Short mmCIF file of C-alpha atoms in Angstrom, two decimals:
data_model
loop_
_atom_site.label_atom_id
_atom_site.label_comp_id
_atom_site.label_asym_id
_atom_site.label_seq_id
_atom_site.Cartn_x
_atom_site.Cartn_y
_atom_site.Cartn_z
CA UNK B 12 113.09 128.27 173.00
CA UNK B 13 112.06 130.21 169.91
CA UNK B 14 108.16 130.16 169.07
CA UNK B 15 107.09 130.96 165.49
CA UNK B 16 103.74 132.01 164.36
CA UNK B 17 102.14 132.00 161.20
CA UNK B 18 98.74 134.10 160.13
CA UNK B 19 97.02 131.34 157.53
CA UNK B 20 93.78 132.34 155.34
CA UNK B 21 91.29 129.33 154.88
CA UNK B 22 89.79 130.12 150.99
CA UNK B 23 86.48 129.45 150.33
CA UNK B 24 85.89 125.90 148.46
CA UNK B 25 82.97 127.09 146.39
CA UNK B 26 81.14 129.90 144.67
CA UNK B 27 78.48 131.82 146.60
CA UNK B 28 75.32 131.37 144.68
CA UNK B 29 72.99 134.77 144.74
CA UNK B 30 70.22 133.24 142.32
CA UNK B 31 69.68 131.04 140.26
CA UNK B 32 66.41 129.33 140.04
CA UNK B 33 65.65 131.21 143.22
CA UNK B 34 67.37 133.25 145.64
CA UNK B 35 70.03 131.47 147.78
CA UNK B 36 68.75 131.18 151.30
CA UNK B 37 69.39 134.33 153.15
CA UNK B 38 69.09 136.85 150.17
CA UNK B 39 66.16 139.21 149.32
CA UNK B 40 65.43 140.94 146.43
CA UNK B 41 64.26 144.42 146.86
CA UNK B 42 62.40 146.44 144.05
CA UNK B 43 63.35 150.53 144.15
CA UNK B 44 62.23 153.20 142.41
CA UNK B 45 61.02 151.95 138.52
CA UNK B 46 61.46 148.74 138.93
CA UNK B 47 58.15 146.20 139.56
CA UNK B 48 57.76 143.48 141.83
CA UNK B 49 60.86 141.24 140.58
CA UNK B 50 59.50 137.87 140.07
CA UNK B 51 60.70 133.94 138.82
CA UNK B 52 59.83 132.62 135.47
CA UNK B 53 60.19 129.83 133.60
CA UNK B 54 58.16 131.32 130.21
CA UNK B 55 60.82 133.58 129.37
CA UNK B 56 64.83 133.21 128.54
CA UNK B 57 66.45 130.28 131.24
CA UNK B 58 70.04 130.72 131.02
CA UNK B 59 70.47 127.41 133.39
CA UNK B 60 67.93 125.57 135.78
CA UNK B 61 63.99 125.71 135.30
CA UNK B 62 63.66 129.77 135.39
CA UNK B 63 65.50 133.11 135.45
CA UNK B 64 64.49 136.19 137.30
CA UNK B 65 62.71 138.90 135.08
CA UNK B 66 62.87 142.38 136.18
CA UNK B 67 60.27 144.81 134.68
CA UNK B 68 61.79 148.21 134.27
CA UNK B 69 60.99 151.68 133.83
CA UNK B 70 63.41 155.20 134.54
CA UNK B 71 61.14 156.89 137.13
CA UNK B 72 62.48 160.29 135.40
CA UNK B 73 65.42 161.42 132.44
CA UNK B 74 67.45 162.27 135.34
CA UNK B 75 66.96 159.33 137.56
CA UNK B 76 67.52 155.40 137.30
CA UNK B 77 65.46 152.59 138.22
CA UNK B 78 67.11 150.15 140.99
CA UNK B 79 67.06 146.78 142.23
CA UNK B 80 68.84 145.79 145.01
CA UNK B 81 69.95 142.20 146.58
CA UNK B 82 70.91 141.70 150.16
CA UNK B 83 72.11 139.16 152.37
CA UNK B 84 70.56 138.68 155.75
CA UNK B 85 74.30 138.69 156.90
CA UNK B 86 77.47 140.61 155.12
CA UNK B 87 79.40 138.03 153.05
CA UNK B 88 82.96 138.63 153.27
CA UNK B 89 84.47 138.77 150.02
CA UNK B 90 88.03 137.99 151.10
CA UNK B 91 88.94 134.68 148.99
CA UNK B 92 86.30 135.51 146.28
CA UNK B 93 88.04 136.98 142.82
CA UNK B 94 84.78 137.86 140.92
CA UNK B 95 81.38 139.09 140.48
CA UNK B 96 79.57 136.68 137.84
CA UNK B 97 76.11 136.78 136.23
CA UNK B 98 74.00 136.10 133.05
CA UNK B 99 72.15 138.72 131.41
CA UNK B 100 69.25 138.56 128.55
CA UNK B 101 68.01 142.01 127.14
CA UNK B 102 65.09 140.57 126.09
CA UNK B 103 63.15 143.06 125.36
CA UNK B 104 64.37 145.95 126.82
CA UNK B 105 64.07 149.69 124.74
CA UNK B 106 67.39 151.44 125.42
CA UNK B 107 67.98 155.30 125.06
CA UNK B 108 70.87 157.38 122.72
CA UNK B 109 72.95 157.12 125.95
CA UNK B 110 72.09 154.06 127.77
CA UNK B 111 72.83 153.09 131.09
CA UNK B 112 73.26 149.84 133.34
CA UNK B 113 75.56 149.79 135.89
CA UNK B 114 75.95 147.06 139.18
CA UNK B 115 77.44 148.18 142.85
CA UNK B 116 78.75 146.44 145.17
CA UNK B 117 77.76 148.27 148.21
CA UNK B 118 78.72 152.30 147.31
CA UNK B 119 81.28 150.90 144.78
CA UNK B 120 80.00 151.03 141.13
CA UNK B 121 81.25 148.99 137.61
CA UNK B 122 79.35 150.97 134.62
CA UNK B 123 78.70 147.69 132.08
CA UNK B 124 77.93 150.27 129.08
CA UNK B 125 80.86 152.76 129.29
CA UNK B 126 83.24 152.22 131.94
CA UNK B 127 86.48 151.29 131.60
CA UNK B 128 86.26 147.72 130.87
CA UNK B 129 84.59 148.75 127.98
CA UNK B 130 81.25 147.83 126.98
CA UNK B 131 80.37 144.63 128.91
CA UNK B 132 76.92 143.95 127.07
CA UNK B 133 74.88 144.40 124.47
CA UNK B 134 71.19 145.33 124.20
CA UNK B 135 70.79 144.41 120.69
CA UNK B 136 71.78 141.32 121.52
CA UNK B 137 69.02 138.85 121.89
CA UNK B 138 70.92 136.05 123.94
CA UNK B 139 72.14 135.43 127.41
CA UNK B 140 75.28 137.76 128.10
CA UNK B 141 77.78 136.34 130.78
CA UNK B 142 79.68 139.47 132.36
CA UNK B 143 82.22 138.34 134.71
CA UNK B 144 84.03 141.12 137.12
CA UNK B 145 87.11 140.66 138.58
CA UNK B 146 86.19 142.22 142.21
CA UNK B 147 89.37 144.62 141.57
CA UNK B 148 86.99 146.64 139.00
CA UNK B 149 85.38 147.86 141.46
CA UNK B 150 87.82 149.20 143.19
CA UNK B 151 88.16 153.36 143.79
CA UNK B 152 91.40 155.38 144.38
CA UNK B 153 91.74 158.27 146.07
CA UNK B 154 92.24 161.37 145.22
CA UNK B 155 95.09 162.18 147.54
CA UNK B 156 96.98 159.18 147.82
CA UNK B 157 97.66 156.61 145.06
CA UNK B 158 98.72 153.82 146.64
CA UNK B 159 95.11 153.87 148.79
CA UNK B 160 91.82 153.01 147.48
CA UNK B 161 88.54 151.80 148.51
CA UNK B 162 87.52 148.57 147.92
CA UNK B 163 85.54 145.49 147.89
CA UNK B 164 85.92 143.54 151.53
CA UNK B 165 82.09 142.48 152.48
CA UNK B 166 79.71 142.64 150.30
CA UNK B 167 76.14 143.87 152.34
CA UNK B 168 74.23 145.51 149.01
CA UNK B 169 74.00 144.27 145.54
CA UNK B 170 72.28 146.64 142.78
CA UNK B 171 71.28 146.72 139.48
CA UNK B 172 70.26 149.77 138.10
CA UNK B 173 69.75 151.38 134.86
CA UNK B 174 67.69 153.75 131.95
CA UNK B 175 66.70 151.31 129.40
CA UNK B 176 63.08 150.46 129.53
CA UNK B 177 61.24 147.03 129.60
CA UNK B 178 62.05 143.85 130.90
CA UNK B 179 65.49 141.97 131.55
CA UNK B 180 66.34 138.71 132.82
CA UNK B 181 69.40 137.89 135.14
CA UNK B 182 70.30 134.10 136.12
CA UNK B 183 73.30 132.63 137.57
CA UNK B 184 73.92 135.66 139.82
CA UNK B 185 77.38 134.32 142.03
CA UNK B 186 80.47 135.13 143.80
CA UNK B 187 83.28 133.19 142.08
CA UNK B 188 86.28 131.64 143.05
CA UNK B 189 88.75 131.13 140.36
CA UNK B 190 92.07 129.94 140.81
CA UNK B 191 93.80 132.60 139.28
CA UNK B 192 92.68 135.96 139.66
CA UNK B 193 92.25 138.00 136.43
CA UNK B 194 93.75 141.06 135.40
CA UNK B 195 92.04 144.02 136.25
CA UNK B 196 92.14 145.58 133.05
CA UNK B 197 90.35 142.26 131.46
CA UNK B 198 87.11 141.99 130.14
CA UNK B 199 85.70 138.33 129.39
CA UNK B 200 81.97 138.10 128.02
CA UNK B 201 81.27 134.82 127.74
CA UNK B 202 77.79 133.99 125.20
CA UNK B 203 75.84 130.93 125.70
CA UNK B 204 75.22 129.59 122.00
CA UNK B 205 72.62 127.44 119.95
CA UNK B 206 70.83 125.08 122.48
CA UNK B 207 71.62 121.69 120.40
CA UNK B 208 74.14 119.26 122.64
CA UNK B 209 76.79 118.83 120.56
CA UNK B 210 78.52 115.70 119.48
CA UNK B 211 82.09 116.37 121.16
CA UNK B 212 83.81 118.71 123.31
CA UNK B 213 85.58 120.69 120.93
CA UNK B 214 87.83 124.16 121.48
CA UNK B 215 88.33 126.57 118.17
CA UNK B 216 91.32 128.71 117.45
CA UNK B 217 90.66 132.42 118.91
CA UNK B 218 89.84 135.12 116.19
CA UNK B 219 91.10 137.47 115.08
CA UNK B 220 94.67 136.11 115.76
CA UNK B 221 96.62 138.19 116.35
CA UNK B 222 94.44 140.94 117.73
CA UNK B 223 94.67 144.08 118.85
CA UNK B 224 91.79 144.99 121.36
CA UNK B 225 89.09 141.76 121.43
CA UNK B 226 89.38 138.07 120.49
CA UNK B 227 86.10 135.52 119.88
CA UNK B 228 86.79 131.98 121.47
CA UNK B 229 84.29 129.31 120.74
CA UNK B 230 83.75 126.33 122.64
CA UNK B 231 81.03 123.19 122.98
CA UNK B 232 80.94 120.69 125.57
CA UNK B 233 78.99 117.84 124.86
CA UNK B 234 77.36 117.18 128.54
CA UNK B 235 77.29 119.38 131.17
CA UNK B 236 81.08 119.36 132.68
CA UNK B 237 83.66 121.66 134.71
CA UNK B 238 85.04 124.21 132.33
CA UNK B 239 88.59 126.06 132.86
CA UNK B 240 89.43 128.24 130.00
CA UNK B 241 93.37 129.97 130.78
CA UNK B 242 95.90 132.08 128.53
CA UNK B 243 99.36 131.25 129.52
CA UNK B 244 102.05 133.13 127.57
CA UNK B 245 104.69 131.25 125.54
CA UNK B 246 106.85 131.11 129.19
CA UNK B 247 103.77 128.84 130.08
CA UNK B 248 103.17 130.96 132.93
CA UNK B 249 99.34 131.71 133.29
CA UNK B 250 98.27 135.51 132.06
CA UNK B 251 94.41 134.82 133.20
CA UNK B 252 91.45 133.06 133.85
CA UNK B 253 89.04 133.73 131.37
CA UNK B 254 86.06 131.52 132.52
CA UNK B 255 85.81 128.47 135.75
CA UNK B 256 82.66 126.81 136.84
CA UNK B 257 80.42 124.31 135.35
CA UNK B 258 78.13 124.59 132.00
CA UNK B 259 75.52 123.22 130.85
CA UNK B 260 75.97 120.91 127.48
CA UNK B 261 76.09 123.96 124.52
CA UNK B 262 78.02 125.80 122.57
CA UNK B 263 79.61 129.21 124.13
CA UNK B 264 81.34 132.07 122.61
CA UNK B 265 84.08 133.55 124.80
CA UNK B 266 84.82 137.63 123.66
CA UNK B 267 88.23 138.44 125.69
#
């Protein structure tokens, strides 16, 4: 008799949702130094749903950043999950000569103004931002050994933190599962357009083509649908996953 055995990993089926119209059961939302009482609204910029969460924010010093942190009454394990995903509106938010805005996981940090991604937003911006992070950005080597690094396995803290002043809105705060994971080294900030439905579901040629460091892609969908937007190389194997999940009816521009 021979007996075989075979480890198998179960993948999660669906996004965990952090906020959206509210927090997802078994989150809090913690306001740290600078930061008011974070708070619900549906007068302001609404990326999706009835309301977005606006966070009134002030640097408690030049040397020191203002904070707000989301937790999870239990640590979600992040095994499975390929991405950190969430819209952001500047609003109207003042932001210094060197501005900063950053989002941990736990200790593990992804700067969205200069770190190596490049610059993932844009406070002059006045429109909903969506910055999506492959959970491999967050990632740390060591000094002493290249092959080791710390990384991303449960997720127990979420933070925002920053030194622009004023108030900011974030919406559609999830864990995504894609089918692909993309490259490390990727960027993909994905706009949400005019708010007119339009007529068809329509996909434009990327520009510039060919490019160099950054590519626009424009999209509409005429209802509110599943969207997977892939680059596959002419091989037709898949290079990345650029965007999954559903979107409301609009038009969208895609920066990769």
């Amino acid at each position: 008799r021979v007996l075989f055995s075979q480890a198998m990993f179960v993948a999660p089926g669906a996004d965990v949702r952090i906020l959206d119209d509210e927090l997802a059961d078994g989150w809090r939302v913690t306001s740290e130094e600078g930061t008011e009482p974070p708070r619900f609204v549906s007068d302001g910029p609404v990326f999706s749903g009835s309301s977005s969460l606006a966070l009134r924010v002030e640097p408690p010093s030049f040397f020191r950043n203002w904070s707000v942190r989301l937790q999870p009454q239990e640590p979600v394990v992040t095994e499975g999950y390929t991405g950190l995903r969430f819209a952001f509106h500047p609003n109207d938010v003042e932001a210094p000569t060197v501005p900063v805005l950053a989002v941990s996981i736990d200790s593990l940090t992804v700067d969205l103004v200069r770190g190596p991604l490049g610059p993932l937003v844009d406070f002059r911006r006045q429109e909903w931002q969506i910055v999506e992070l492959p959970l491999s950005a967050f990632d740390v080597p060591y000094q002493d050994a290249a092959s080791r690094h710390d990384a991303v396995s449960v997720m127990e803290t979420l933070v925002f933190e920053g030194n622009v002043s004023g108030t900011l809105h974030l919406d559609d705060v999830r864990l995504v599962t894609p089918q692909s994971k993309p490259p490390a080294q990727t960027a993909v900030v994905e706009v949400a357009g005019s708010t007119d439905r339009p007529s068809t579901i329509s996909l434009s040629q990327n520009a510039p083509n060919p490019f160099n460091s950054t590519t626009l892609i424009e999209f509409s969908l005429a209802s509110d649908s599943d969207v997977l937007l892939a680059v596959y190389n002419l091989a037709g194997q898949r290079v990345a996953v650029l965007t999954q999940g559903t979107r409301p009816a609009g038009a969208y521009r895609l920066f990769w």
